[in-house]
């Protein structure tokens, strides 16, 4: 398989330079846009933690450890995502929300395609790793 190493330059950097005149700024913009999906994954993990502990180990549930700390973390993450996606920022950050929405749409579409083609793949991904779960030290 032939991999064209200049694809990023041709498809992204050159058009950005043509539109904005500063090709170096694209990397800082991409870093800002790419941060939000990572924050969203952490947010989902913070929400899932108390639910998972309550469904798998209800006696081991500790309110501070499994509820309060994830809630504080979630508040920080929501603020971070909000700061990235608010449309009242100066350009080009005022359209970050559209790029982030496009990333989410592509991710949902890719997941749907995988689910339609191989439903067992998502089930395997959801159940992978129980052998690495250990009991908390008390």
Short mmCIF file of N, CA and C in Angstrom, two decimals, residues 32-99:
data_model
loop_
_atom_site.label_atom_id
_atom_site.label_comp_id
_atom_site.label_asym_id
_atom_site.label_seq_id
_atom_site.Cartn_x
_atom_site.Cartn_y
_atom_site.Cartn_z
N UNK A 32 -6.35 23.05 19.36
CA UNK A 32 -7.54 23.47 20.10
C UNK A 32 -8.75 22.63 19.75
N UNK A 33 -8.92 22.36 18.46
CA UNK A 33 -10.06 21.55 18.02
C UNK A 33 -9.91 20.12 18.50
N UNK A 34 -8.71 19.59 18.47
CA UNK A 34 -8.48 18.20 18.87
C UNK A 34 -8.55 17.96 20.36
N UNK A 35 -8.49 19.02 21.16
CA UNK A 35 -8.56 18.87 22.61
C UNK A 35 -9.96 18.52 23.07
N UNK A 36 -10.96 19.06 22.43
CA UNK A 36 -12.34 18.88 22.89
C UNK A 36 -12.78 17.42 22.86
N UNK A 37 -12.54 16.66 21.79
CA UNK A 37 -12.94 15.24 21.85
C UNK A 37 -12.28 14.48 23.00
N UNK A 38 -11.05 14.83 23.32
CA UNK A 38 -10.38 14.19 24.46
C UNK A 38 -11.08 14.56 25.75
N UNK A 39 -11.43 15.83 25.91
CA UNK A 39 -12.16 16.25 27.11
C UNK A 39 -13.52 15.56 27.21
N UNK A 40 -14.18 15.37 26.07
CA UNK A 40 -15.49 14.71 26.07
C UNK A 40 -15.35 13.24 26.49
N UNK A 41 -14.29 12.59 26.05
CA UNK A 41 -14.06 11.20 26.47
C UNK A 41 -13.84 11.13 27.98
N UNK A 42 -13.06 12.05 28.53
CA UNK A 42 -12.87 12.09 29.98
C UNK A 42 -14.19 12.39 30.70
N UNK A 43 -15.00 13.26 30.12
CA UNK A 43 -16.29 13.58 30.72
C UNK A 43 -17.20 12.34 30.76
N UNK A 44 -17.24 11.60 29.67
CA UNK A 44 -18.04 10.37 29.63
C UNK A 44 -17.52 9.36 30.65
N UNK A 45 -16.21 9.27 30.79
CA UNK A 45 -15.63 8.35 31.79
C UNK A 45 -16.02 8.79 33.21
N UNK A 46 -16.02 10.09 33.47
CA UNK A 46 -16.42 10.58 34.80
C UNK A 46 -17.88 10.27 35.09
N UNK A 47 -18.72 10.36 34.08
CA UNK A 47 -20.14 10.05 34.26
C UNK A 47 -20.33 8.54 34.42
N UNK A 48 -19.56 7.77 33.69
CA UNK A 48 -19.72 6.31 33.71
C UNK A 48 -19.20 5.67 35.00
N UNK A 49 -18.24 6.30 35.67
CA UNK A 49 -17.65 5.68 36.85
C UNK A 49 -18.66 5.36 37.94
N UNK A 50 -19.47 6.32 38.42
CA UNK A 50 -20.42 5.95 39.47
C UNK A 50 -21.45 4.92 39.01
N UNK A 51 -21.86 5.02 37.76
CA UNK A 51 -22.84 4.06 37.23
C UNK A 51 -22.23 2.66 37.21
N UNK A 52 -20.99 2.56 36.76
CA UNK A 52 -20.32 1.25 36.68
C UNK A 52 -20.10 0.65 38.07
N UNK A 53 -19.65 1.48 39.00
CA UNK A 53 -19.40 0.97 40.36
C UNK A 53 -20.72 0.53 41.00
N UNK A 54 -21.78 1.30 40.81
CA UNK A 54 -23.07 0.92 41.40
C UNK A 54 -23.61 -0.37 40.80
N UNK A 55 -23.37 -0.61 39.52
CA UNK A 55 -23.91 -1.82 38.90
C UNK A 55 -23.03 -3.04 39.13
N UNK A 56 -21.75 -2.85 39.35
CA UNK A 56 -20.86 -4.01 39.50
C UNK A 56 -20.44 -4.29 40.93
N UNK A 57 -20.39 -3.25 41.77
CA UNK A 57 -19.90 -3.44 43.13
C UNK A 57 -20.57 -2.44 44.07
N UNK A 58 -21.86 -2.59 44.25
CA UNK A 58 -22.62 -1.65 45.08
C UNK A 58 -22.08 -1.53 46.51
N UNK A 59 -21.68 -2.62 47.18
CA UNK A 59 -21.13 -2.45 48.53
C UNK A 59 -19.81 -1.68 48.55
N UNK A 60 -19.07 -1.70 47.46
CA UNK A 60 -17.79 -0.99 47.41
C UNK A 60 -17.92 0.47 47.02
N UNK A 61 -19.14 0.95 46.79
CA UNK A 61 -19.35 2.33 46.37
C UNK A 61 -19.01 3.28 47.51
N UNK A 62 -18.14 4.23 47.24
CA UNK A 62 -17.76 5.27 48.20
C UNK A 62 -18.18 6.62 47.62
N UNK A 63 -19.09 7.35 48.28
CA UNK A 63 -19.63 8.59 47.71
C UNK A 63 -18.57 9.62 47.32
N UNK A 64 -17.57 9.81 48.16
CA UNK A 64 -16.55 10.82 47.84
C UNK A 64 -15.72 10.35 46.65
N UNK A 65 -15.28 9.11 46.71
CA UNK A 65 -14.39 8.58 45.68
C UNK A 65 -15.10 8.36 44.34
N UNK A 66 -16.32 7.86 44.38
CA UNK A 66 -16.98 7.46 43.15
C UNK A 66 -18.05 8.43 42.67
N UNK A 67 -18.36 9.47 43.44
CA UNK A 67 -19.39 10.42 43.01
C UNK A 67 -18.90 11.87 43.08
N UNK A 68 -18.40 12.30 44.24
CA UNK A 68 -18.01 13.70 44.42
C UNK A 68 -16.82 14.08 43.53
N UNK A 69 -15.77 13.28 43.56
CA UNK A 69 -14.58 13.60 42.76
C UNK A 69 -14.90 13.59 41.26
N UNK A 70 -15.64 12.58 40.73
CA UNK A 70 -16.02 12.66 39.31
C UNK A 70 -16.92 13.86 38.99
N UNK A 71 -17.78 14.27 39.92
CA UNK A 71 -18.61 15.45 39.68
C UNK A 71 -17.77 16.72 39.56
N UNK A 72 -16.79 16.85 40.44
CA UNK A 72 -15.89 18.02 40.37
C UNK A 72 -15.10 17.99 39.06
N UNK A 73 -14.59 16.81 38.71
CA UNK A 73 -13.87 16.67 37.44
C UNK A 73 -14.76 16.98 36.26
N UNK A 74 -16.01 16.54 36.31
CA UNK A 74 -16.95 16.80 35.22
C UNK A 74 -17.23 18.29 35.07
N UNK A 75 -17.35 18.99 36.20
CA UNK A 75 -17.58 20.44 36.13
C UNK A 75 -16.41 21.15 35.47
N UNK A 76 -15.20 20.74 35.80
CA UNK A 76 -14.01 21.34 35.18
C UNK A 76 -13.98 21.04 33.68
N UNK A 77 -14.31 19.80 33.32
CA UNK A 77 -14.30 19.42 31.90
C UNK A 77 -15.38 20.14 31.12
N UNK A 78 -16.57 20.29 31.69
CA UNK A 78 -17.65 21.00 31.01
C UNK A 78 -17.24 22.45 30.77
N UNK A 79 -16.61 23.07 31.75
CA UNK A 79 -16.13 24.44 31.58
C UNK A 79 -15.09 24.51 30.46
N UNK A 80 -14.17 23.55 30.42
CA UNK A 80 -13.15 23.52 29.37
C UNK A 80 -13.76 23.37 28.00
N UNK A 81 -14.72 22.46 27.86
CA UNK A 81 -15.38 22.28 26.57
C UNK A 81 -16.14 23.56 26.19
N UNK A 82 -16.82 24.16 27.13
CA UNK A 82 -17.56 25.40 26.86
C UNK A 82 -16.62 26.50 26.36
N UNK A 83 -15.47 26.64 26.99
CA UNK A 83 -14.53 27.68 26.58
C UNK A 83 -14.03 27.46 25.16
N UNK A 84 -13.93 26.20 24.75
CA UNK A 84 -13.48 25.92 23.39
C UNK A 84 -14.56 26.16 22.35
N UNK A 85 -15.80 25.88 22.67
CA UNK A 85 -16.85 25.89 21.65
C UNK A 85 -17.73 27.13 21.64
N UNK A 86 -17.54 28.07 22.54
CA UNK A 86 -18.39 29.25 22.51
C UNK A 86 -18.14 30.05 21.22
N UNK A 87 -19.21 30.43 20.54
CA UNK A 87 -19.05 31.10 19.25
C UNK A 87 -18.65 32.57 19.32
N UNK A 88 -18.58 33.15 20.50
CA UNK A 88 -18.25 34.58 20.61
C UNK A 88 -16.74 34.83 20.65
N UNK A 89 -15.92 33.84 20.33
CA UNK A 89 -14.48 34.00 20.33
C UNK A 89 -14.03 34.70 19.04
N UNK A 90 -12.84 35.27 19.05
CA UNK A 90 -12.34 35.87 17.81
C UNK A 90 -11.98 34.79 16.78
N UNK A 91 -12.08 35.13 15.50
CA UNK A 91 -11.75 34.14 14.46
C UNK A 91 -10.30 33.67 14.58
N UNK A 92 -9.98 32.48 14.25
CA UNK A 92 -10.81 31.41 13.70
C UNK A 92 -11.47 30.55 14.77
N UNK A 93 -11.28 30.88 16.04
CA UNK A 93 -11.84 30.05 17.12
C UNK A 93 -13.36 30.12 17.17
N UNK A 94 -13.98 31.10 16.52
CA UNK A 94 -15.43 31.21 16.56
C UNK A 94 -16.13 30.10 15.78
N UNK A 95 -15.40 29.35 14.98
CA UNK A 95 -16.00 28.22 14.24
C UNK A 95 -15.47 26.88 14.73
N UNK A 96 -14.76 26.86 15.85
CA UNK A 96 -14.29 25.59 16.40
C UNK A 96 -15.45 24.64 16.66
N UNK A 97 -16.58 25.18 17.11
CA UNK A 97 -17.73 24.33 17.41
C UNK A 97 -18.17 23.55 16.18
N UNK A 98 -18.08 24.15 15.00
CA UNK A 98 -18.49 23.46 13.77
C UNK A 98 -17.53 22.32 13.44
N UNK A 99 -16.24 22.56 13.62
CA UNK A 99 -15.26 21.50 13.37
C UNK A 99 -15.42 20.36 14.37
#
